[in-house]
Coordinates of C-alpha atoms (C1' of nucleotides) in Angstrom, one line a residue:
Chain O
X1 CA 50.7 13.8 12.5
X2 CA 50.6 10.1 12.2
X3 CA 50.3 9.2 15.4
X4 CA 49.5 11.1 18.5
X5 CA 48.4 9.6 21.9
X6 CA 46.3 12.8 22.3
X7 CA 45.7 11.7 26.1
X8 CA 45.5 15.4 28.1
X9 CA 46.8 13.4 30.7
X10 CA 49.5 11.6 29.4
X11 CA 48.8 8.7 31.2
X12 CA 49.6 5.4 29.1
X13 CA 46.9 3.3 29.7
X14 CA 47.4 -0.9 30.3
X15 CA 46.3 -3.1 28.3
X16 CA 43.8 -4.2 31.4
X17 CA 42.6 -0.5 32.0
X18 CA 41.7 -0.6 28.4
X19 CA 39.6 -3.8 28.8
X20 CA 37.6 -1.9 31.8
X21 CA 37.0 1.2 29.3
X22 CA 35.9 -0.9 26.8
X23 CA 33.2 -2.5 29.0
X24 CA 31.9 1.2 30.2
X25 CA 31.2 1.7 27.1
X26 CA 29.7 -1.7 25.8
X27 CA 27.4 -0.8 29.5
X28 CA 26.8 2.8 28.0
X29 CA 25.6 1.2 24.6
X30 CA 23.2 -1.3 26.7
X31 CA 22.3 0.9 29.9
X32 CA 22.7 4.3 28.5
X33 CA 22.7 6.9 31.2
X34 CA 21.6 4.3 34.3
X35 CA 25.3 3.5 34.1
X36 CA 26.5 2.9 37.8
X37 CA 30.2 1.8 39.3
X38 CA 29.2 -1.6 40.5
X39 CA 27.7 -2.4 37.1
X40 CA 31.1 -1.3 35.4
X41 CA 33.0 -3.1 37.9
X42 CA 31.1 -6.5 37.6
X43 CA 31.1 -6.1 34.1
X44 CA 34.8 -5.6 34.0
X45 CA 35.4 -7.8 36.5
X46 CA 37.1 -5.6 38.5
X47 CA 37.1 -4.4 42.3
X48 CA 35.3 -0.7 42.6
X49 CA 38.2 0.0 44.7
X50 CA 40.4 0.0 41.7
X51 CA 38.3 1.9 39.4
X52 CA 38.5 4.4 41.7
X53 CA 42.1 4.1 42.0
X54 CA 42.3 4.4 38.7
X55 CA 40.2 7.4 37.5
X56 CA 39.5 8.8 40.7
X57 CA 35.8 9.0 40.2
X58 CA 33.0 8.8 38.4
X59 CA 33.5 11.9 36.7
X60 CA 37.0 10.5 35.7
X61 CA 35.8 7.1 34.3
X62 CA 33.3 8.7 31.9
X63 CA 36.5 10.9 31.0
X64 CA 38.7 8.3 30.1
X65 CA 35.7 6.6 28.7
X66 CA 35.1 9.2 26.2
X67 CA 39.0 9.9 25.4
X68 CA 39.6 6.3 24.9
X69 CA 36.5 6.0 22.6
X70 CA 37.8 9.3 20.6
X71 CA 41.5 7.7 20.0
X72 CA 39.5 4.8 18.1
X73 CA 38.0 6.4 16.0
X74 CA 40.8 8.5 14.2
X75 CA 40.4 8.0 10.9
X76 CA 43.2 9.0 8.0
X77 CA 43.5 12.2 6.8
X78 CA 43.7 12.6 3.1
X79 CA 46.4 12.9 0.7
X80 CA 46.5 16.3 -0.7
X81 CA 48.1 15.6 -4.3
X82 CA 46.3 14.6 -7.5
X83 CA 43.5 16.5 -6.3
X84 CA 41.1 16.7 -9.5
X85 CA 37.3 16.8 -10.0
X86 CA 37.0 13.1 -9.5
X87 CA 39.2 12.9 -6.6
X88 CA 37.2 15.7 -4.7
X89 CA 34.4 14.3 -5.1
X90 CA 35.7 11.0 -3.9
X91 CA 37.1 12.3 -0.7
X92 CA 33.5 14.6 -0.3
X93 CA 31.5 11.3 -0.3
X94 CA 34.2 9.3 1.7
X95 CA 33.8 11.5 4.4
X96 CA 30.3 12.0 4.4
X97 CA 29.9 8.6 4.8
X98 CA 32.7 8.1 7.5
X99 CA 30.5 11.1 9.3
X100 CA 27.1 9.1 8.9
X101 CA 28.5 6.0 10.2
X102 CA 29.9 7.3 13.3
X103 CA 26.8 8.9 14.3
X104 CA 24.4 6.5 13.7
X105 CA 26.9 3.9 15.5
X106 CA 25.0 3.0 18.7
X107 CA 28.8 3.6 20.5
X108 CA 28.9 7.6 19.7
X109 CA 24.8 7.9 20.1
X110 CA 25.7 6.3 24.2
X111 CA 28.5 8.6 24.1
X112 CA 26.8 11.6 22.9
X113 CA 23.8 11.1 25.2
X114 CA 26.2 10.7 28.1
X115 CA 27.8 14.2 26.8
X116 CA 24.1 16.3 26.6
X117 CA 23.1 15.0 29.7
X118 CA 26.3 16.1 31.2
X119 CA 26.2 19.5 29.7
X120 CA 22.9 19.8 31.3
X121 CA 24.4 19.9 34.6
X122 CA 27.1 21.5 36.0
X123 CA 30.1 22.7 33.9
X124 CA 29.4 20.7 30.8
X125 CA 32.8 19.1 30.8
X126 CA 32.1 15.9 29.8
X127 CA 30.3 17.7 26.5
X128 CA 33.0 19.5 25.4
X129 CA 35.4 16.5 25.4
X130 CA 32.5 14.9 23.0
X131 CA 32.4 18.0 20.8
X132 CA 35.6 18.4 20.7
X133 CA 35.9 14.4 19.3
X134 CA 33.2 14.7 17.2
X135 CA 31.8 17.9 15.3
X136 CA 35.4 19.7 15.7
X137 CA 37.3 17.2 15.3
X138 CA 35.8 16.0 11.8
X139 CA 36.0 19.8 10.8
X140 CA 39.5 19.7 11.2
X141 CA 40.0 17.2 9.2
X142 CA 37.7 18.2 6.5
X143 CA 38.8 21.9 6.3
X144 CA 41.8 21.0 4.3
X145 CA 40.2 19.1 2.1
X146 CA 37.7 22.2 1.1
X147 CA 41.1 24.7 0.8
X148 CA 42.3 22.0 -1.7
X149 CA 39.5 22.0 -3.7
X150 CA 39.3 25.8 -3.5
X151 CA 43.2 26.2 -4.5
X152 CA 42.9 23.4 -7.3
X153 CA 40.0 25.5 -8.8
X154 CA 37.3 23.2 -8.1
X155 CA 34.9 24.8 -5.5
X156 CA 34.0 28.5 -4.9
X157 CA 33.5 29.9 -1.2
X158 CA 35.2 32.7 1.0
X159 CA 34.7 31.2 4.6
X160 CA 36.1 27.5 5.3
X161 CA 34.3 27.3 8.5
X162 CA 31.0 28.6 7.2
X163 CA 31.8 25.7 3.6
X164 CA 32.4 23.2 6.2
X165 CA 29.1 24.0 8.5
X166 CA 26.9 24.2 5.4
X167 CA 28.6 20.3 4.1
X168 CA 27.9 19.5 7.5
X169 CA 24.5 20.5 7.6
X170 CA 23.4 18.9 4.0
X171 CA 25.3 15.7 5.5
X172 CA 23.7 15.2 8.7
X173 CA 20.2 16.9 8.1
X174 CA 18.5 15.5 10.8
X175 CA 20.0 12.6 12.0
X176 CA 21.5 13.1 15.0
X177 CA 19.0 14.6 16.9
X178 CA 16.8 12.1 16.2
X179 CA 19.0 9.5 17.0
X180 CA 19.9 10.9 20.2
X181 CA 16.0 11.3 20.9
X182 CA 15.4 7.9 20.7
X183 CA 14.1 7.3 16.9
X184 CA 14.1 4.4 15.6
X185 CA 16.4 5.0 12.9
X186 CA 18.8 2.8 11.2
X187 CA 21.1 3.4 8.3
X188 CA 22.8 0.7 6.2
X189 CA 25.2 1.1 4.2
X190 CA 23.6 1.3 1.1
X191 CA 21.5 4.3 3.0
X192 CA 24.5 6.0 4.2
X193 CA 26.5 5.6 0.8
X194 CA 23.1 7.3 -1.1
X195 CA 23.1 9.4 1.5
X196 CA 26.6 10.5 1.2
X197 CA 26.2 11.0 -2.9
X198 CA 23.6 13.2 -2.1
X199 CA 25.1 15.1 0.1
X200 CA 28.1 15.8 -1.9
X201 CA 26.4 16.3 -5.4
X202 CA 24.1 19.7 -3.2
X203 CA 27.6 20.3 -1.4
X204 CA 28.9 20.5 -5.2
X205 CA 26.0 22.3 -6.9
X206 CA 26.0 24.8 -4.2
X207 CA 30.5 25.2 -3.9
X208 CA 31.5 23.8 -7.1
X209 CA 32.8 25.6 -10.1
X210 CA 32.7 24.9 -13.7
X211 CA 36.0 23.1 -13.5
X212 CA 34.4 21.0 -11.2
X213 CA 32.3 19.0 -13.4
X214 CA 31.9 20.2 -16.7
X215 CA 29.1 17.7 -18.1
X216 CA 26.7 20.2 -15.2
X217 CA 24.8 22.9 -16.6
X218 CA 24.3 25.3 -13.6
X219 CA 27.3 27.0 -12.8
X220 CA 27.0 29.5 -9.8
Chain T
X1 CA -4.1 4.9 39.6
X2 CA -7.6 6.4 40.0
X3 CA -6.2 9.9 38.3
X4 CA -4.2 9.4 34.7
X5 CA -5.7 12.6 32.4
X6 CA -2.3 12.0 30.1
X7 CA -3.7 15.3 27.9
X8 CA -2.2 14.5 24.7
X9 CA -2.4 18.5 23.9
X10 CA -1.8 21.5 26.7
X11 CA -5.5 21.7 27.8
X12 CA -7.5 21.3 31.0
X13 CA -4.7 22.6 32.6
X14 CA -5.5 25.3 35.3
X15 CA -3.6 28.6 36.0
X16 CA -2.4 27.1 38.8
X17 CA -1.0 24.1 37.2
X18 CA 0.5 26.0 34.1
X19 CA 2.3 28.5 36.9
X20 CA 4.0 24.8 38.5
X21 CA 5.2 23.7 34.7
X22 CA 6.9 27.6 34.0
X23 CA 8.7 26.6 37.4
X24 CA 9.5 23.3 36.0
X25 CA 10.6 24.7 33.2
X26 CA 12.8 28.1 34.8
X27 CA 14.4 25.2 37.2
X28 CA 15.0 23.3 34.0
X29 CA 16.8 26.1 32.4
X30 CA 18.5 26.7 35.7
X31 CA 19.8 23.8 36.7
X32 CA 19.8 21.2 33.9
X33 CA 19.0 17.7 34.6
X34 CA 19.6 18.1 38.0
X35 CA 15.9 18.6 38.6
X36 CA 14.5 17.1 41.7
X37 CA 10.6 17.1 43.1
X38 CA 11.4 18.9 45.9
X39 CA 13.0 22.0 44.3
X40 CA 10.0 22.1 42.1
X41 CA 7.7 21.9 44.8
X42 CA 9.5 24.8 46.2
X43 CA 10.1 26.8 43.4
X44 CA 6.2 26.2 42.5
X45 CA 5.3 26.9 46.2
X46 CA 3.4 23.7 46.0
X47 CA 3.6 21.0 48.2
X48 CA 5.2 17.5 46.7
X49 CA 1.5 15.6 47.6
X50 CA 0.1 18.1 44.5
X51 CA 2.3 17.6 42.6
X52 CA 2.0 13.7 42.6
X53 CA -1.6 13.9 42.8
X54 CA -1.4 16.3 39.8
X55 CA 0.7 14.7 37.1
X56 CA 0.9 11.0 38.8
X57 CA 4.9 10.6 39.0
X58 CA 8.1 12.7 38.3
X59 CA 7.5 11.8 35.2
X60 CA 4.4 13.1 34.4
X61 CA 5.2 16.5 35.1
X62 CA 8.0 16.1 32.9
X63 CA 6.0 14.9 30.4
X64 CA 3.2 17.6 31.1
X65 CA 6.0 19.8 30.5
X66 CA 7.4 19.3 27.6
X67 CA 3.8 19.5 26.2
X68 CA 3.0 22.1 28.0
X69 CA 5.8 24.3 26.6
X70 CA 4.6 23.1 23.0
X71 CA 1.6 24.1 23.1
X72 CA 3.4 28.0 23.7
X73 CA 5.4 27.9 20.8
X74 CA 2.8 26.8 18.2
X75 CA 3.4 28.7 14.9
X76 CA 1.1 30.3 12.8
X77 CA 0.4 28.1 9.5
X78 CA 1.3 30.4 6.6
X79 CA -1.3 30.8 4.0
X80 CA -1.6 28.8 0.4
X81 CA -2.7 32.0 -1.4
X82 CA -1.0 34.0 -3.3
X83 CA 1.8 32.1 -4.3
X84 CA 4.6 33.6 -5.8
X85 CA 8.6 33.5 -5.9
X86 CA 8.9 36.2 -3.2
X87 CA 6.3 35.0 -1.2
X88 CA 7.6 31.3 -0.7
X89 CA 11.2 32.6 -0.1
X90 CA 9.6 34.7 2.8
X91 CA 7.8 32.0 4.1
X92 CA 11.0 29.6 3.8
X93 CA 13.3 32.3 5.5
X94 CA 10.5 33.1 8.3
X95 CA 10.2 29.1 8.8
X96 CA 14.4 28.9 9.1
X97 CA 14.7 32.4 11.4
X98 CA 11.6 30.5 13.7
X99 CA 13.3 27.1 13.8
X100 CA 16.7 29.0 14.6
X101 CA 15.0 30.6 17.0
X102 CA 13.5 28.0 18.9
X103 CA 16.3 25.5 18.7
X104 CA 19.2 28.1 20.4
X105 CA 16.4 29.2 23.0
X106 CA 17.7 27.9 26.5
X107 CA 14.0 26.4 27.0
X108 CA 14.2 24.3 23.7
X109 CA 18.0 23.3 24.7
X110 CA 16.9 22.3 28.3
X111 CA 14.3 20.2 26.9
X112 CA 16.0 18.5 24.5
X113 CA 18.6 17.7 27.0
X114 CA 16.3 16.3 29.1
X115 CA 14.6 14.6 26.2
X116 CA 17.8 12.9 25.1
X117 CA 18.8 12.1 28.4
X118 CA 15.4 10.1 29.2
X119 CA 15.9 8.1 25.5
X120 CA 19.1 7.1 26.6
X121 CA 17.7 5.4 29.9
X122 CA 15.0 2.9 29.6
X123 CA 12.1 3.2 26.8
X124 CA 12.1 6.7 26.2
X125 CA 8.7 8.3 26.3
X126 CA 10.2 11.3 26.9
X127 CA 12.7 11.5 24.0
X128 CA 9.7 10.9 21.4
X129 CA 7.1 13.5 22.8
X130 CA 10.2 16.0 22.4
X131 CA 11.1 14.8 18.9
X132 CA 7.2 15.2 18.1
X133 CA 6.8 18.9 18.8
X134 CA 10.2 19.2 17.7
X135 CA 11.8 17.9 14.1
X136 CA 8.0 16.4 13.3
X137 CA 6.5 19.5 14.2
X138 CA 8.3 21.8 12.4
X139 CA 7.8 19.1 8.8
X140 CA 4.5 19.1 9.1
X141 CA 4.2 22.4 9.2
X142 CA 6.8 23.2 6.5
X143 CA 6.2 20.2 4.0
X144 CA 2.7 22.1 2.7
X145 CA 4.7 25.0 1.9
X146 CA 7.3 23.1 -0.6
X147 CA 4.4 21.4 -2.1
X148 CA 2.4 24.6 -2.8
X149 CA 5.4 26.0 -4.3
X150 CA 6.0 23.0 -6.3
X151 CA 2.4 23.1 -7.2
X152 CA 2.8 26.7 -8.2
X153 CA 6.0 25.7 -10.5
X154 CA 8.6 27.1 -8.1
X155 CA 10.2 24.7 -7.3
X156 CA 11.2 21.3 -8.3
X157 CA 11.5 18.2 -5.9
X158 CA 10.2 14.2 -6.0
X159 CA 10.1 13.4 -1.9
X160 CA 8.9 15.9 -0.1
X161 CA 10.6 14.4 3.1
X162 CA 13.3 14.1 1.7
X163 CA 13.9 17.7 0.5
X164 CA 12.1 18.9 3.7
X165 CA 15.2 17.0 5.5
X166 CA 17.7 18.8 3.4
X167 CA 16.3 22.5 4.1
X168 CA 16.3 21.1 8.0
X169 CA 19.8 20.6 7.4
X170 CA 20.5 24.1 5.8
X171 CA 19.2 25.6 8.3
X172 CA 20.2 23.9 11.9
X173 CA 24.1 22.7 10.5
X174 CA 25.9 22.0 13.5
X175 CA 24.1 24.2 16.0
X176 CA 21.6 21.9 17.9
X177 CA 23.9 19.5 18.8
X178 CA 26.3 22.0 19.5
X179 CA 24.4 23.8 21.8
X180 CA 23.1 20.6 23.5
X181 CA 27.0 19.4 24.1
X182 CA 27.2 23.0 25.9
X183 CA 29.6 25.1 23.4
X184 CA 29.0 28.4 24.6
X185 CA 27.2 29.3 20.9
X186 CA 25.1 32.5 21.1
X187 CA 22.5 33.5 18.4
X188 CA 21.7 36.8 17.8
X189 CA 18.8 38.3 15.9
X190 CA 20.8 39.7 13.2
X191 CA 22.5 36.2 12.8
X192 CA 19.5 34.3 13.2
X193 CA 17.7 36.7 9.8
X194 CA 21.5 35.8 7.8
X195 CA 21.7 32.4 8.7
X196 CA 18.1 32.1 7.3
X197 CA 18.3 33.8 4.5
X198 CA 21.5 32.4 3.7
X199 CA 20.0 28.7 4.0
X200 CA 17.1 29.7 2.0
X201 CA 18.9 31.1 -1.2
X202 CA 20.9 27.4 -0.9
X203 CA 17.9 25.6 -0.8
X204 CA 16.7 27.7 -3.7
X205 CA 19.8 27.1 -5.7
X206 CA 19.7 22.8 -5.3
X207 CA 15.8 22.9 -5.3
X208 CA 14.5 26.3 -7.0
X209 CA 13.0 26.2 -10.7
X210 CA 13.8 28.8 -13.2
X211 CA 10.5 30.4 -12.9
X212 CA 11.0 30.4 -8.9
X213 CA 13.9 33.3 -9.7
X214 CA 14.2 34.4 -13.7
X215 CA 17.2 36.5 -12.3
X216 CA 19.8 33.2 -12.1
X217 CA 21.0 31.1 -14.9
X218 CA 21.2 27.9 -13.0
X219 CA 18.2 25.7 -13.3
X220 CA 18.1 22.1 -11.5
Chain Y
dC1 C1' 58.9 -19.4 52.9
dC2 C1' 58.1 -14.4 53.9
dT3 C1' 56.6 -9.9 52.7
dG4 C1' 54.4 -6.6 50.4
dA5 C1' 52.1 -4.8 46.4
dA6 C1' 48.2 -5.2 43.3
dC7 C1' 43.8 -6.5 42.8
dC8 C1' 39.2 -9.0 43.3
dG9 C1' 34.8 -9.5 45.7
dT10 C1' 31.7 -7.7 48.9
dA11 C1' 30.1 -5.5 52.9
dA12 C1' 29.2 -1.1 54.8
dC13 C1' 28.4 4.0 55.0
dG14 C1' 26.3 8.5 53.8
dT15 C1' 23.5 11.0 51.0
dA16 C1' 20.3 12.3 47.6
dC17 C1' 15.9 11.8 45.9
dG18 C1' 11.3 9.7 44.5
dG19 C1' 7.3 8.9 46.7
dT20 C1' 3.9 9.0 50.9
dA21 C1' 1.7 10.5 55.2
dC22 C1' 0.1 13.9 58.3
dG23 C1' -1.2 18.3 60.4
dG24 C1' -2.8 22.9 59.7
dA25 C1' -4.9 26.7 57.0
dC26 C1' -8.1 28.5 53.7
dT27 C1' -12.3 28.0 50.7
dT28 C1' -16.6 26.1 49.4
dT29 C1' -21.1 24.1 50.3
dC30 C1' -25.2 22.9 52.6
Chain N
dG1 C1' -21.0 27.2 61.3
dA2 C1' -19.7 22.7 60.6
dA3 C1' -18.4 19.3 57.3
dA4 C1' -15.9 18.5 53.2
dG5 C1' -12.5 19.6 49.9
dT6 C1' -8.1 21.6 48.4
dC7 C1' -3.6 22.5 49.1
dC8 C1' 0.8 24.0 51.6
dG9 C1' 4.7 22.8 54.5
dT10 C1' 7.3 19.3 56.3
dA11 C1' 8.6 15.1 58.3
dC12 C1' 9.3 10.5 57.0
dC13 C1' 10.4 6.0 54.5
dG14 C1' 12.8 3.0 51.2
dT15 C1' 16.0 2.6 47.8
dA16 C1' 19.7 3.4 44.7
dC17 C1' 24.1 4.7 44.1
dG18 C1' 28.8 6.9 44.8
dT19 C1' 32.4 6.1 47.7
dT20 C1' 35.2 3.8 51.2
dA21 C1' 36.9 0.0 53.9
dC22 C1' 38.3 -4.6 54.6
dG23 C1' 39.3 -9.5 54.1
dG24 C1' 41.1 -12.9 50.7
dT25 C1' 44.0 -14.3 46.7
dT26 C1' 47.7 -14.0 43.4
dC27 C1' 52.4 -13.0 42.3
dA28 C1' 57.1 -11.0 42.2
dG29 C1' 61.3 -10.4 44.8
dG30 C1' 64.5 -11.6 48.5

DNA sequence: CCTGAACCGTAACGTACGGTACGGACTTTC
DNA sequence: GAAAGTCCGTACCGTACGTTACGGTTCAGG
């Protein structure tokens, strides 16, 4: 699955439709929610008329918005050979830190503001596209990952989903809600990389088996 | 503004005040951010002029709120005394079952929604009294309770923020956000007590000392 | 050229909602 | 028992914003 336009709609977007999406969401990054049609269309330099032609509403824009955003951000799966100790580890901490990035990005904080408040109201459309990009959609890719290790002998666990939540968890600790409440939080990249070691070395202590890493003493 | 009281805590509030903020908050849990003056005016049986002559502006009362519906769900502080391994795991799977429990309750989502959407607009106020009586509550309660047990040999840590932010993570995983973004996530008692006690024997494992549980081999 | 489609800029419309004003009813106080 | 205070119900105002409509410009095809 190297490529996949993943659009429910199908609808090939121009290179100038692009351009307005992109400025929705450079005006969701500044704005946040106080995001209104004649802002996108000024900013876009673009006739309201033909957003609307073009998404149909509101609704539709922040759709498109959100889709478009999500089809950026695919990143590449991982090669499934030569899977030892080292190389687990590698792909733990390279995801970790692909996860902490993304979140702390002001883009997906806009975005996943614009999906809560959504949610909030009527049938939380809008957040179930952003779950679906985001928490779900970094699970799927990091579920393999975890079987490989479990089928190379290298971590322990009888639930992926459960594996994957707990990695999560020690990962993103308490990050995004803060974020998404307004903390003034920022993570470098030396932050995020320490934070990402961290993350895998519990993930490892917790999941990991002897084979794992055999200069470790504890072996659940 | 002859009239600004801005209680930092729930107090000096009359019966009749409280009984407007439960409306405010049933109509928040009802209908989400779309939460206008006049529907808590009528839901409240109280005419808009109190309400602005009550908590100043729309929001006030929000902000009344969210403090308001603090000051309901402060915990008991657990007691120093008596120390020993089974007593801090209690404590550390009653803190996780309490957090779980406050964080899938509809109240607690409908607040943070409302918090995140406010941050996400212009200097959010909101979005920081929310994370106060939320994340910061719940470490300032908890952190006393890793150092006594660290004190009483139990466990083994250098930043107490830092491992307080990795129990956080144990615990919550991927279900605030995924609640906030709407996935139709239920918690039930019975998962609530596992998921706590399944987060506290990992904490134990990356954080416990061999003293804390003679049973295991693996000491950090 | 002429025509029509696509699109930009902007004016205009309808509505929702925050905030204010006013009349009436009930309670307290002197 | 009247004046003052509190509060409910509702009508009202101003504004912001989603949505639509319309005139003007560019450009491709005949």
């Amino acid at each position: 699955m190297t490529r996949a336009p993943a659009e429910t709609q199908g609808e090939a977007l121009t290179a100038r439709q692009q351009a307005v999406l992109d400025a929705v969401l450079s005006l969701m990054v500044e704005k946040g929610s106080g995001l209104t049609m004649t802002a996108v269309a000024r900013r876009a330099s673009c006739s309201k008329e033909t957003l609307y032609k073009w998404f149909g509403d509101r609704d539709g824009l922040l759709t498109a918005t959100v889709q478009w955003q999500a089809s950026k951000v695919r990143a590449g799966n991982f090669d499934r050979q030569t899977l030892d100790a080292g190389a687990l580890r590698e792909s733990l901490k390279r995801f970790a830190a692909n996860w902490l990035e993304v979140i702390s990005s002001p883009t997906s904080i806009a975005l996943n503001r614009i999906g809560v408040s959504q949610a909030a109201a009527r049938d939380g459309n809008l957040g179930s596209i952003v779950l679906a990009n985001g928490r779900f959609a970094i699970g799927k890719r990091m579920m393999p990952v975890l079987e490989a290790g479990r089928e190379a002998g290298l971590l322990d666990f009888d639930d992926t989903e459960t594996t994957f939540r707990t990695f999560f968890g020690l990962v993103g600790r308490d990050i995004q809600i803060r974020l998404l409440l307004g903390d003034p939080l920022t993570l470098g990249k030396a932050e995020i990389a320490r934070d990402a070691e961290r993350a895998t070395d519990q993930f490892l202590t917790l999941y990991g088996t002897a084979a794992n890493d055999p200069g470790r003493t504890n072996n659940a």
